[in-house]
Short mmCIF file of C-alpha atoms and ligand atoms in Angstrom, two decimals:
data_model
loop_
_atom_site.label_atom_id
_atom_site.label_comp_id
_atom_site.label_asym_id
_atom_site.label_seq_id
_atom_site.Cartn_x
_atom_site.Cartn_y
_atom_site.Cartn_z
CA MET A 859 -0.49 -0.45 0.43
CA GLN A 860 0.95 3.82 -0.73
CA GLU A 861 2.89 5.33 2.11
CA LEU A 862 2.26 9.00 1.57
CA THR A 863 4.48 11.46 3.52
CA HIS A 864 4.86 15.03 4.76
CA TRP A 865 6.72 17.63 1.95
CA ILE A 866 9.71 19.46 4.25
CA ASN A 867 12.36 21.27 3.00
CA GLY A 868 11.71 20.57 -0.79
CA GLU A 869 11.42 16.74 -0.20
CA HIS A 870 9.07 14.51 1.07
CA VAL A 871 9.91 12.89 4.12
CA LYS A 872 8.87 10.15 5.70
CA GLY A 873 5.89 10.76 8.87
CA THR A 874 7.73 10.05 12.36
CA SER A 875 4.60 9.07 14.42
CA GLY A 876 3.70 6.38 13.54
CA ARG A 877 0.08 7.81 13.29
CA PHE A 878 -1.34 7.04 9.99
CA SER A 879 -5.06 7.66 8.53
CA ASP A 880 -6.50 5.42 5.70
CA VAL A 881 -7.00 7.80 2.40
CA MET A 882 -10.13 5.73 1.09
CA ASN A 883 -11.04 4.93 -2.39
CA PRO A 884 -14.72 6.17 -1.96
CA ALA A 885 -16.26 4.22 -4.94
CA THR A 886 -14.93 0.94 -3.85
CA GLY A 887 -15.04 1.60 -0.15
CA GLU A 888 -11.05 0.40 -0.17
CA VAL A 889 -8.01 2.18 1.45
CA GLN A 890 -5.57 3.00 -0.95
CA ALA A 891 -2.95 4.83 0.45
CA ARG A 892 -2.12 6.07 4.02
CA VAL A 893 -1.06 9.47 5.21
CA PRO A 894 1.06 9.99 7.93
CA LEU A 895 -0.50 12.12 11.16
CA ALA A 896 2.38 14.60 12.24
CA THR A 897 2.83 15.10 15.88
CA PRO A 898 3.40 18.53 17.42
CA ALA A 899 7.33 17.77 17.60
CA GLU A 900 7.28 17.32 13.44
CA MET A 901 4.81 20.58 13.00
CA ASP A 902 6.81 22.52 15.08
CA VAL A 903 10.14 21.65 13.39
CA ALA A 904 8.42 22.76 9.97
CA VAL A 905 7.47 25.97 11.49
CA ALA A 906 11.16 26.68 12.26
CA LYS A 907 12.52 25.77 8.81
CA ALA A 908 9.93 27.89 7.24
CA ALA A 909 10.71 31.00 9.16
CA GLU A 910 14.49 30.28 7.70
CA ALA A 911 13.38 30.23 4.76
CA GLN A 912 10.80 33.01 4.95
CA VAL A 913 13.94 35.75 5.29
CA ALA A 914 15.25 35.48 2.13
CA TRP A 915 12.03 34.49 0.46
CA GLY A 916 10.10 37.61 1.57
CA ASN A 917 12.89 39.96 0.73
CA THR A 918 13.14 38.37 -2.67
CA ASN A 919 11.75 41.49 -4.44
CA PRO A 920 7.55 40.77 -5.87
CA GLN A 921 8.01 40.74 -9.42
CA ARG A 922 10.46 37.97 -8.70
CA ARG A 923 8.11 35.73 -6.55
CA ALA A 924 5.08 36.39 -8.95
CA ARG A 925 7.06 34.87 -12.00
CA VAL A 926 7.15 31.84 -9.48
CA MET A 927 3.64 31.52 -9.87
CA MET A 928 4.04 32.40 -14.03
CA ALA A 929 6.20 29.63 -14.28
CA PHE A 930 3.63 27.52 -11.92
CA GLY A 931 0.59 28.31 -13.56
CA ALA A 932 2.22 27.19 -16.48
CA LEU A 933 2.40 24.08 -14.68
CA ILE A 934 -0.68 23.31 -13.18
CA ASN A 935 -1.83 23.88 -16.73
CA LYS A 936 0.93 21.28 -17.94
CA HIS A 937 -0.33 18.95 -15.43
CA MET A 938 -4.14 19.43 -15.68
CA ASP A 939 -5.30 15.80 -16.38
CA GLU A 940 -2.91 14.38 -13.93
CA LEU A 941 -3.67 16.86 -11.21
CA ALA A 942 -7.96 16.32 -12.06
CA GLU A 943 -7.25 12.42 -11.67
CA LEU A 944 -5.41 12.69 -8.50
CA VAL A 945 -8.76 14.84 -6.86
CA SER A 946 -11.21 12.69 -7.97
CA ARG A 947 -9.31 9.37 -7.44
CA GLU A 948 -9.29 10.24 -3.83
CA HIS A 949 -12.15 12.34 -3.89
CA GLY A 950 -14.65 10.55 -5.69
CA LYS A 951 -15.96 13.39 -8.09
CA THR A 952 -16.46 13.28 -11.81
CA LEU A 953 -13.22 14.26 -13.31
CA PRO A 954 -14.88 17.26 -15.38
CA ASP A 955 -15.61 17.78 -12.07
CA GLY A 956 -11.79 17.51 -10.88
CA ARG A 957 -10.85 19.87 -13.68
CA GLY A 958 -12.58 22.29 -12.71
CA ASP A 959 -11.64 21.99 -8.80
CA VAL A 960 -7.83 22.69 -10.60
CA GLN A 961 -8.82 25.70 -13.05
CA ARG A 962 -10.47 27.61 -10.12
CA GLY A 963 -8.36 27.28 -8.10
CA LEU A 964 -5.39 27.94 -11.42
CA GLU A 965 -7.86 31.28 -11.72
CA VAL A 966 -6.37 32.49 -8.32
CA ILE A 967 -2.87 31.94 -9.35
CA GLU A 968 -3.46 33.92 -12.73
CA VAL A 969 -4.46 36.77 -10.28
CA CYS A 970 -0.81 36.15 -8.15
CA MET A 971 0.34 36.49 -11.55
CA GLY A 972 -0.11 39.88 -11.28
CA GLY A 973 0.40 40.58 -7.43
CA PRO A 974 2.94 43.27 -8.13
CA ALA A 975 0.55 45.66 -8.44
CA LEU A 976 -1.92 44.61 -5.34
CA LEU A 977 1.37 44.94 -3.47
CA LYS A 978 2.00 48.15 -4.08
CA GLY A 979 1.73 51.12 -0.87
CA GLU A 980 0.38 54.15 -0.75
CA PHE A 981 2.58 57.96 -0.73
CA THR A 982 1.66 61.10 0.61
CA ASP A 983 3.70 63.88 -0.52
CA ASP A 984 4.12 66.95 1.50
CA GLY A 985 1.55 65.62 4.79
CA GLY A 986 3.87 68.82 6.72
CA PRO A 987 6.24 70.53 5.80
CA GLY A 988 8.98 69.22 4.78
CA ILE A 989 6.58 65.94 5.13
CA ASP A 990 5.49 62.62 3.38
CA LEU A 991 4.11 59.45 4.67
CA TYR A 992 4.48 56.09 3.10
CA SER A 993 2.65 53.32 3.79
CA MET A 994 4.49 49.77 2.56
CA ARG A 995 2.64 46.09 2.93
CA GLN A 996 4.82 43.54 4.47
CA PRO A 997 4.73 40.08 4.43
CA LEU A 998 3.40 38.19 8.07
CA GLY A 999 6.12 35.86 8.27
CA VAL A 1000 4.91 32.25 8.71
CA VAL A 1001 1.38 31.71 7.96
CA ALA A 1002 -0.86 28.12 8.03
CA GLY A 1003 -3.40 27.58 5.42
CA ILE A 1004 -5.99 24.21 6.87
CA THR A 1005 -7.97 23.40 4.26
CA PRO A 1006 -11.16 20.38 3.67
CA PHE A 1007 -11.83 17.09 1.71
CA ASN A 1008 -13.87 19.06 -1.19
CA PHE A 1009 -11.33 20.66 -2.33
CA PRO A 1010 -8.22 19.03 -2.83
CA ALA A 1011 -6.77 21.39 -5.89
CA MET A 1012 -8.78 24.84 -5.49
CA ILE A 1013 -8.84 25.41 -1.77
CA PRO A 1014 -5.09 24.85 -1.60
CA LEU A 1015 -4.61 27.13 -4.18
CA TRP A 1016 -6.68 29.19 -2.75
CA LYS A 1017 -3.62 29.53 0.38
CA MET A 1018 -1.21 29.08 -0.77
CA GLY A 1019 -1.17 31.86 -3.81
CA PRO A 1020 -1.69 35.06 -2.58
CA ALA A 1021 0.18 33.58 0.59
CA LEU A 1022 3.23 32.86 -1.00
CA THR A 1023 2.97 35.85 -2.99
CA CYS A 1024 3.39 38.68 -0.03
CA GLY A 1025 6.16 36.75 0.49
CA ASN A 1026 5.78 34.61 3.60
CA ALA A 1027 6.28 31.03 4.17
CA MET A 1028 2.87 28.97 3.98
CA ILE A 1029 2.57 25.50 6.37
CA LEU A 1030 -0.56 24.24 4.73
CA LYS A 1031 -1.99 21.18 6.49
CA PRO A 1032 -4.39 19.35 3.63
CA SER A 1033 -7.49 17.34 5.04
CA GLU A 1034 -5.83 14.14 5.79
CA ARG A 1035 -9.14 11.98 3.68
CA CYS A 1036 -7.23 13.80 0.32
CA PRO A 1037 -4.13 14.42 1.17
CA SER A 1038 -1.86 13.60 -2.30
CA THR A 1039 -3.10 16.76 -4.86
CA ALA A 1040 -1.29 19.02 -2.64
CA LEU A 1041 1.95 17.25 -1.77
CA ARG A 1042 1.72 17.54 -6.17
CA LEU A 1043 0.73 20.91 -6.27
CA ALA A 1044 4.35 21.12 -3.69
CA GLU A 1045 6.27 19.78 -6.09
CA LEU A 1046 5.41 21.49 -8.89
CA LEU A 1047 5.78 24.57 -6.91
CA LYS A 1048 8.90 23.51 -6.28
CA GLU A 1049 9.81 23.18 -10.23
CA ALA A 1050 8.54 26.32 -10.60
CA GLY A 1051 11.14 28.27 -9.03
CA LEU A 1052 9.89 28.08 -5.08
CA PRO A 1053 13.35 28.13 -3.01
CA ASP A 1054 12.72 25.23 0.30
CA GLY A 1055 11.45 25.56 2.93
CA VAL A 1056 8.98 28.54 1.72
CA LEU A 1057 6.01 26.06 1.57
CA GLN A 1058 5.90 23.03 3.80
CA VAL A 1059 3.04 20.21 3.45
CA VAL A 1060 2.53 18.62 7.10
CA ASN A 1061 0.01 16.42 7.07
CA GLY A 1062 -1.93 15.35 10.46
CA ASP A 1063 -5.62 15.33 12.10
CA LYS A 1064 -6.27 17.77 15.57
CA GLU A 1065 -3.18 17.03 17.05
CA ALA A 1066 -1.25 18.82 14.14
CA VAL A 1067 -3.74 21.67 13.70
CA ASP A 1068 -3.35 22.53 17.36
CA ALA A 1069 0.11 22.67 17.08
CA ILE A 1070 -0.04 25.18 14.61
CA LEU A 1071 -2.54 27.33 16.42
CA ASP A 1072 -0.20 27.24 20.16
CA ASN A 1073 3.29 27.99 17.95
CA GLU A 1074 4.46 31.17 18.34
CA THR A 1075 6.29 31.85 15.41
CA VAL A 1076 3.49 31.09 13.41
CA GLN A 1077 1.79 34.61 12.15
CA ALA A 1078 -1.79 34.21 10.87
CA VAL A 1079 -3.80 30.54 10.40
CA GLY A 1080 -6.20 30.55 7.10
CA PHE A 1081 -9.32 28.03 7.35
CA VAL A 1082 -11.93 26.23 5.24
CA GLY A 1083 -13.95 23.44 6.26
CA SER A 1084 -17.12 23.20 8.97
CA THR A 1085 -18.69 25.42 10.61
CA PRO A 1086 -17.89 24.27 14.66
CA ILE A 1087 -14.06 23.76 13.54
CA ALA A 1088 -14.05 27.28 11.86
CA GLN A 1089 -15.23 28.35 15.24
CA TYR A 1090 -13.45 26.46 17.29
CA ILE A 1091 -9.82 27.13 15.55
CA TYR A 1092 -10.75 30.49 14.84
CA GLY A 1093 -11.15 31.26 18.57
CA ARG A 1094 -8.18 29.84 19.28
CA ALA A 1095 -5.92 31.66 17.10
CA CYS A 1096 -7.20 35.38 17.80
CA SER A 1097 -6.18 34.30 21.48
CA ASN A 1098 -2.86 33.42 20.72
CA GLY A 1099 -2.77 36.80 19.01
CA LYS A 1100 -2.68 35.09 15.91
CA ARG A 1101 -4.64 37.07 12.36
CA ALA A 1102 -7.18 34.21 11.49
CA GLN A 1103 -10.07 33.78 8.75
CA CYS A 1104 -11.72 30.53 9.39
CA PHE A 1105 -14.96 29.78 6.95
CA GLY A 1106 -16.88 27.62 7.59
CA GLY A 1107 -20.19 25.29 6.39
CA ALA A 1108 -23.63 26.70 4.22
CA LYS A 1109 -26.94 26.17 4.05
CA ASN A 1110 -27.71 27.81 0.11
CA HIS A 1111 -31.21 28.69 -0.78
CA MET A 1112 -32.60 29.32 -4.20
CA ILE A 1113 -35.21 31.50 -3.94
CA ILE A 1114 -38.08 30.99 -7.62
CA MET A 1115 -40.46 33.47 -7.99
CA PRO A 1116 -43.69 32.79 -9.59
CA ASP A 1117 -42.25 34.87 -12.84
CA ALA A 1118 -39.35 32.98 -13.65
CA ASP A 1119 -37.64 30.48 -16.83
CA LEU A 1120 -38.91 27.67 -14.61
CA ASP A 1121 -37.12 25.09 -16.92
CA LYS A 1122 -33.89 26.84 -16.52
CA ALA A 1123 -34.54 27.23 -12.90
CA ALA A 1124 -35.19 23.45 -12.63
CA ASP A 1125 -31.94 22.90 -15.12
CA ALA A 1126 -30.13 25.10 -12.31
CA LEU A 1127 -31.44 23.17 -9.13
CA VAL A 1128 -29.99 19.84 -10.47
CA GLY A 1129 -26.59 20.72 -11.26
CA ALA A 1130 -26.18 23.72 -7.79
CA GLY A 1131 -27.86 20.28 -5.45
CA PHE A 1132 -26.69 16.80 -6.99
CA GLY A 1133 -23.12 18.30 -8.57
CA ALA A 1134 -20.33 16.23 -5.96
CA ALA A 1135 -23.07 14.68 -4.77
CA GLY A 1136 -23.46 18.09 -2.67
CA GLU A 1137 -19.97 18.25 -1.36
CA ARG A 1138 -19.62 21.87 -1.86
CA CYS A 1139 -20.03 25.03 0.49
CA MET A 1140 -21.78 26.48 -2.73
CA ALA A 1141 -24.23 23.63 -3.60
CA ILE A 1142 -27.61 24.99 -3.30
CA SER A 1143 -29.46 23.09 -1.20
CA VAL A 1144 -32.46 24.68 -0.70
CA ALA A 1145 -35.03 25.21 -3.82
CA VAL A 1146 -37.62 27.50 -2.08
CA PRO A 1147 -40.74 28.27 -4.34
CA VAL A 1148 -42.92 31.05 -4.23
CA GLY A 1149 -46.39 30.10 -4.52
CA GLU A 1150 -48.09 26.66 -4.62
CA LYS A 1151 -48.56 26.99 -8.38
CA THR A 1152 -45.15 27.66 -9.25
CA ALA A 1153 -43.85 25.08 -6.40
CA ASP A 1154 -45.87 22.38 -7.85
CA ALA A 1155 -44.90 23.29 -11.52
CA LEU A 1156 -40.84 22.84 -10.38
CA VAL A 1157 -41.54 19.66 -8.95
CA GLU A 1158 -42.83 18.74 -12.32
CA ARG A 1159 -39.68 19.55 -14.43
CA LEU A 1160 -37.09 18.56 -11.07
CA VAL A 1161 -38.55 14.88 -10.50
CA PRO A 1162 -37.94 13.81 -14.04
CA ARG A 1163 -34.12 15.67 -14.90
CA ILE A 1164 -33.33 13.99 -10.77
CA GLU A 1165 -34.29 9.78 -11.79
CA LYS A 1166 -32.44 10.53 -14.90
CA LEU A 1167 -28.82 11.76 -13.02
CA LYS A 1168 -26.23 9.36 -13.11
CA VAL A 1169 -24.41 8.29 -10.56
CA GLY A 1170 -20.83 6.32 -10.41
CA PRO A 1171 -17.33 6.35 -10.42
CA TYR A 1172 -15.04 8.47 -11.89
CA THR A 1173 -13.74 6.22 -14.19
CA ALA A 1174 -16.65 6.27 -15.86
CA GLY A 1175 -15.20 9.85 -17.48
CA ASN A 1176 -18.16 11.95 -18.84
CA ASP A 1177 -20.62 9.30 -18.11
CA VAL A 1178 -21.96 10.29 -14.78
CA ASP A 1179 -23.19 13.11 -12.96
CA TYR A 1180 -21.08 12.91 -9.50
CA GLY A 1181 -19.70 9.96 -7.60
CA PRO A 1182 -19.69 8.52 -3.99
CA VAL A 1183 -19.70 10.73 -1.11
CA ILE A 1184 -16.19 10.55 1.05
CA THR A 1185 -16.78 8.16 3.66
CA ALA A 1186 -19.19 5.54 5.23
CA GLN A 1187 -19.81 7.44 7.81
CA SER A 1188 -20.58 10.24 6.07
CA LYS A 1189 -22.87 7.78 3.88
CA GLU A 1190 -24.59 6.72 7.27
CA ARG A 1191 -25.52 10.32 8.83
CA ILE A 1192 -26.47 11.62 5.05
CA LEU A 1193 -28.90 8.15 4.91
CA SER A 1194 -30.30 8.65 8.44
CA LEU A 1195 -31.35 12.45 8.10
CA ILE A 1196 -33.29 11.30 4.95
CA ASN A 1197 -35.06 9.04 6.84
CA SER A 1198 -35.48 11.61 9.80
CA GLY A 1199 -36.99 14.24 7.21
CA VAL A 1200 -39.32 11.21 6.72
CA GLU A 1201 -40.04 10.42 10.16
CA GLN A 1202 -40.79 14.80 10.19
CA GLY A 1203 -42.81 14.70 7.95
CA ALA A 1204 -41.60 16.17 5.05
CA GLU A 1205 -42.67 14.66 1.34
CA LEU A 1206 -39.72 12.17 0.09
CA VAL A 1207 -40.24 13.04 -3.66
CA VAL A 1208 -37.43 10.64 -4.48
CA ASP A 1209 -35.83 8.53 -2.69
CA GLY A 1210 -32.26 7.95 -3.25
CA ARG A 1211 -31.80 5.70 -0.21
CA GLY A 1212 -31.60 2.10 -1.91
CA PHE A 1213 -28.83 3.41 -4.38
CA SER A 1214 -26.55 0.60 -5.09
CA LEU A 1215 -23.94 -0.16 -8.31
CA GLN A 1216 -23.21 -3.46 -9.46
CA GLY A 1217 -19.45 -3.82 -9.24
CA TYR A 1218 -19.12 -0.71 -6.18
CA GLU A 1219 -21.67 -2.36 -3.14
CA ASN A 1220 -19.02 -1.19 -0.88
CA GLY A 1221 -19.17 2.57 -3.04
CA TYR A 1222 -20.08 5.47 -0.94
CA PHE A 1223 -22.69 5.98 -3.28
CA VAL A 1224 -25.95 7.71 -2.18
CA GLY A 1225 -28.79 8.43 -5.24
CA PRO A 1226 -30.31 11.20 -5.75
CA SER A 1227 -33.16 12.37 -3.37
CA PHE A 1228 -35.94 15.51 -3.19
CA PHE A 1229 -38.00 16.91 -0.10
CA ASP A 1230 -41.16 19.04 -1.01
CA ARG A 1231 -43.15 20.78 1.19
CA ALA A 1232 -40.22 20.57 4.17
CA THR A 1233 -40.18 23.11 7.09
CA PRO A 1234 -37.72 24.92 9.08
CA ASP A 1235 -37.76 22.94 12.47
CA MET A 1236 -36.38 20.09 10.43
CA ASP A 1237 -33.73 18.24 10.97
CA ILE A 1238 -33.31 18.09 6.75
CA TYR A 1239 -33.55 21.97 6.80
CA LYS A 1240 -31.52 22.93 10.36
CA GLN A 1241 -28.47 20.82 9.29
CA GLU A 1242 -26.05 20.83 6.67
CA ILE A 1243 -26.43 18.21 5.02
CA PHE A 1244 -23.60 17.60 2.44
CA GLY A 1245 -24.98 14.89 -0.17
CA PRO A 1246 -26.59 14.65 -2.81
CA VAL A 1247 -30.32 15.93 -1.32
CA LEU A 1248 -32.44 19.06 -2.09
CA THR A 1249 -34.90 19.97 -0.02
CA GLN A 1250 -37.48 22.33 -1.20
CA VAL A 1251 -39.68 24.78 1.43
CA ARG A 1252 -42.66 26.14 -0.17
CA ALA A 1253 -43.23 30.02 0.41
CA ASN A 1254 -46.26 32.28 -0.03
CA SER A 1255 -44.65 35.82 -0.91
CA TYR A 1256 -41.54 37.17 -1.68
CA GLU A 1257 -40.72 38.60 1.80
CA GLU A 1258 -41.68 35.09 3.60
CA ALA A 1259 -38.49 33.72 0.98
CA LEU A 1260 -35.90 36.68 1.90
CA LYS A 1261 -37.25 36.17 5.25
CA LEU A 1262 -36.59 32.15 5.50
CA THR A 1263 -33.16 32.69 3.86
CA MET A 1264 -32.69 35.75 6.18
CA ASP A 1265 -32.98 33.96 9.62
CA ASN A 1266 -31.23 30.71 8.22
CA GLU A 1267 -27.80 31.19 10.66
CA TYR A 1268 -25.58 30.38 7.41
CA GLY A 1269 -25.01 33.27 5.14
CA ASN A 1270 -22.55 31.82 2.21
CA GLY A 1271 -23.97 31.52 -0.87
CA THR A 1272 -27.66 32.39 -2.08
CA ALA A 1273 -30.34 32.64 -5.67
CA ILE A 1274 -32.65 34.01 -6.80
CA PHE A 1275 -34.34 32.58 -10.43
CA THR A 1276 -36.87 35.83 -11.81
CA ALA A 1277 -36.77 37.56 -14.83
CA ASP A 1278 -38.10 40.93 -12.87
CA GLY A 1279 -34.84 43.55 -12.22
CA ASP A 1280 -36.55 45.64 -9.55
CA THR A 1281 -37.23 41.74 -7.44
CA ALA A 1282 -33.87 40.67 -8.15
CA ARG A 1283 -31.73 43.91 -7.14
CA ASP A 1284 -34.42 44.49 -3.81
CA PHE A 1285 -33.48 40.80 -3.35
CA ALA A 1286 -29.38 41.46 -3.80
CA HIS A 1287 -29.89 44.38 -1.68
CA ARG A 1288 -31.48 43.11 1.29
CA VAL A 1289 -30.42 39.73 1.73
CA ASN A 1290 -27.97 38.74 4.65
CA VAL A 1291 -25.15 36.33 2.37
CA GLY A 1292 -21.84 36.78 1.62
CA MET A 1293 -22.29 35.89 -2.27
CA VAL A 1294 -25.58 35.86 -4.32
CA GLY A 1295 -26.77 35.18 -7.71
CA ILE A 1296 -29.69 36.27 -10.05
CA ASN A 1297 -30.64 33.40 -12.35
CA PHE A 1298 -27.45 31.52 -11.54
CA PRO A 1299 -27.42 29.06 -9.05
CA ILE A 1300 -23.62 28.47 -7.68
CA PRO A 1301 -22.57 32.98 -7.01
CA VAL A 1302 -18.22 31.64 -7.03
CA PRO A 1303 -17.06 35.40 -7.25
CA LEU A 1304 -14.30 35.63 -9.84
CA SER A 1305 -10.74 34.77 -8.45
CA TYR A 1306 -9.89 38.60 -8.83
CA HIS A 1307 -13.43 40.00 -6.37
CA THR A 1308 -12.80 37.86 -3.13
CA PHE A 1309 -15.00 34.97 -1.84
CA GLY A 1310 -15.98 34.80 2.05
CA GLY A 1311 -19.85 33.76 3.06
CA TRP A 1312 -21.31 35.93 6.47
CA LYS A 1313 -22.87 34.81 9.48
CA LYS A 1314 -22.15 31.28 10.58
CA SER A 1315 -20.15 30.28 7.16
CA ALA A 1316 -17.42 32.59 8.22
CA PHE A 1317 -15.43 33.51 10.75
CA GLY A 1318 -12.70 37.06 10.26
CA ASP A 1319 -12.73 40.41 8.59
CA LEU A 1320 -11.40 39.42 5.63
CA ASN A 1321 -12.45 37.57 2.84
CA GLN A 1322 -10.58 34.70 0.85
CA TYR A 1323 -8.37 35.73 -2.53
CA GLY A 1324 -8.45 38.72 -4.98
CA PRO A 1325 -7.72 42.17 -2.87
CA ASP A 1326 -8.72 41.42 0.44
CA ALA A 1327 -6.22 38.25 0.27
CA PHE A 1328 -3.53 40.54 -0.41
CA ARG A 1329 -4.30 42.76 2.79
CA PHE A 1330 -4.96 39.40 5.20
CA TYR A 1331 -1.40 37.88 4.52
CA THR A 1332 0.32 41.53 4.80
CA LYS A 1333 0.52 44.11 7.53
CA THR A 1334 0.19 47.31 6.92
CA LYS A 1335 3.85 49.44 7.94
CA THR A 1336 3.26 53.20 7.90
CA VAL A 1337 6.22 55.83 7.87
CA THR A 1338 6.32 59.47 8.25
CA ALA A 1339 9.41 60.97 6.75
CA ARG A 1340 11.22 64.72 7.33
CA TRP A 1341 14.32 65.64 5.60
CA PHE A 1342 15.54 69.16 7.12
CA SER A 1343 16.11 71.85 4.40
CA GLY A 1344 20.02 72.00 3.80
CA ILE A 1345 21.92 71.60 0.50
CA LYS A 1346 19.29 72.07 -2.56
CA ASP A 1347 18.95 75.79 -0.67
CA GLY A 1348 22.99 76.85 -1.87
CA GLY A 1349 26.22 75.79 -0.82
CA GLU A 1350 28.60 78.01 0.33
CA PHE A 1351 31.22 78.84 -1.53
CA ALA A 1352 32.68 82.06 -0.16
CA PHE A 1353 35.23 82.13 1.84
CA LYS A 1354 33.67 83.85 4.91
CA ALA A 1355 35.98 86.03 7.08
CA MET A 1356 35.70 84.87 10.59
CA GLU A 1357 32.96 87.41 12.44
P1 NAD B 1475 -13.98 19.35 8.77
O1 NAD B 1475 -14.68 20.25 10.02
O2 NAD B 1475 -14.16 18.24 9.42
O3 NAD B 1475 -12.16 19.35 7.85
C1 NAD B 1475 -11.58 20.57 7.73
C2 NAD B 1475 -10.14 20.70 8.21
O4 NAD B 1475 -10.01 20.53 9.46
C3 NAD B 1475 -9.26 18.79 7.85
O5 NAD B 1475 -8.28 19.34 7.49
C4 NAD B 1475 -9.21 18.38 8.80
O6 NAD B 1475 -8.14 17.84 9.18
C5 NAD B 1475 -9.54 19.96 10.11
N1 NAD B 1475 -9.87 19.64 11.36
C6 NAD B 1475 -11.18 18.58 11.87
N2 NAD B 1475 -11.79 18.14 13.04
C7 NAD B 1475 -10.71 19.10 13.29
C8 NAD B 1475 -11.10 19.78 14.98
N3 NAD B 1475 -11.38 19.07 15.97
N4 NAD B 1475 -9.97 20.59 15.02
C9 NAD B 1475 -8.72 20.83 14.41
N5 NAD B 1475 -8.38 20.61 13.41
C10 NAD B 1475 -9.95 20.21 12.52
O7 NAD B 1475 -14.49 20.10 7.05
P2 NAD B 1475 -14.29 18.65 5.89
O8 NAD B 1475 -15.20 17.65 6.21
O9 NAD B 1475 -12.69 18.32 5.26
O10 NAD B 1475 -15.28 19.78 5.00
C11 NAD B 1475 -16.59 19.67 4.47
C12 NAD B 1475 -16.86 21.01 5.41
O11 NAD B 1475 -16.30 22.48 4.59
C13 NAD B 1475 -18.77 21.69 4.37
O12 NAD B 1475 -18.80 21.94 6.35
C14 NAD B 1475 -18.94 22.68 3.85
O13 NAD B 1475 -19.18 23.63 3.89
C15 NAD B 1475 -17.12 23.65 4.58
N6 NAD B 1475 -16.56 24.21 3.38
C16 NAD B 1475 -16.80 25.22 3.12
C17 NAD B 1475 -16.15 26.34 2.50
C18 NAD B 1475 -16.44 28.05 2.86
O14 NAD B 1475 -15.62 28.42 2.02
N7 NAD B 1475 -16.80 28.67 3.68
C19 NAD B 1475 -15.09 25.87 1.50
C20 NAD B 1475 -14.80 24.34 1.55
C21 NAD B 1475 -16.03 23.65 1.78
#
């Protein structure tokens, strides 16, 4: 069996803890590799080496750092299919989706190629007699990225791109369920010219994360994962004096107005609800049609589309719409939530519980499920299911649909489908959610904007990637300089007589 490593000082390093986590093939339920789980001592060594390497990297001019990103981007493109396969092999998502995972990360690297423009300082000329002020953005030192299983390429790239371009060294702690892509990206970064030690990939679980949080050298922590862990990491990192931005879970609502193009809305709901088996923080998990007629007409369109979905392993190529969920526990949890929905009185219109695939009986596949007439007190509404389950909550009016979305504890993404600009504009303006789609189901902003939710979907004040990331990964130093009037007023050339 393959034994994975850490990536320290530009090379693969075996774990010494004796503790490992199994990396599963979610399509077959077989163990395909094991990943070492670092001890606090291993973490501390990686951080110390990163701190040494950061000094020269931080003093490398920003354009040269950006050139490493240029070469890195070219290498990601060159190895796109290989990286996508690596993502799909451990995560289980389809190959086109694996490619999307790499692509949306690559787009952040493309912005980093122009990073120097975002690192420019500010200047005030003549703030007082002979006085100028200037601010510079300087790297923090060693920073850490802690990432989830569901985007093994994209989210590590969102973290490492801006952090390294800003001149920091980074400790990346990828998900122990899908660690291989991060290790491969580290190899490519070395090939692109990143000096050894500037990016350390340290694998591990809570023990490794806590070692990051308690290490005094680590200046900032960027986390992405579930809300309880985001909240925990945010609290501990902040109380240890670190800068932190921690992105959490979601329950994204899509409002469907009576004037919406219902065929387009149904297509969008199926893609956004079931793509990647619902394992996306921007998945639409709640459909909110306005009015009984809209709801009935939507159900009529959704059911045949959902029943047609093809579920299978990524090795089936373009022939599958989504793959297995990540673990046996995750599958069990999803099935028990579906059971709870039935017990609590929602109408299970499409039942994916009995799904089984010949030859893959031990895989973690869950068929698509669709609930109608769910209510906000039910567990299927309250919890982030993170599986292929779409829940419909009917609303009587636009205001009721808006209130439902706003009362939800999460605020990552939301969407509205309507033909009316006034309604769309009102929604975008009033809703308390960080990313809004208008006739657009998964509104992940482009890489030169920023990504971040509101409410329990994010802790901290700056978003990921784009200009916010360049603020998060640098600190401002402001210099006030006064130069006294001197030689320009004229030297005294005359041989003065003594007075
Ligand atoms: P998770 O919270 O279980 O794990 C995320 C990371 O935290 C992993 O690296 C893991 O090793 C570490 N971790 C887990 N338990 C820990 C603990 N007790 N103490 C310290 N560290 C711990 O999340 P996941 O299951 O890998 O990912 C799915 C979740 O991530 C979903 O809730 C999803 O909505 C969320 N997510 C959010 C965003 C976003 O940008 N808001 C993006 C992607 C995923």
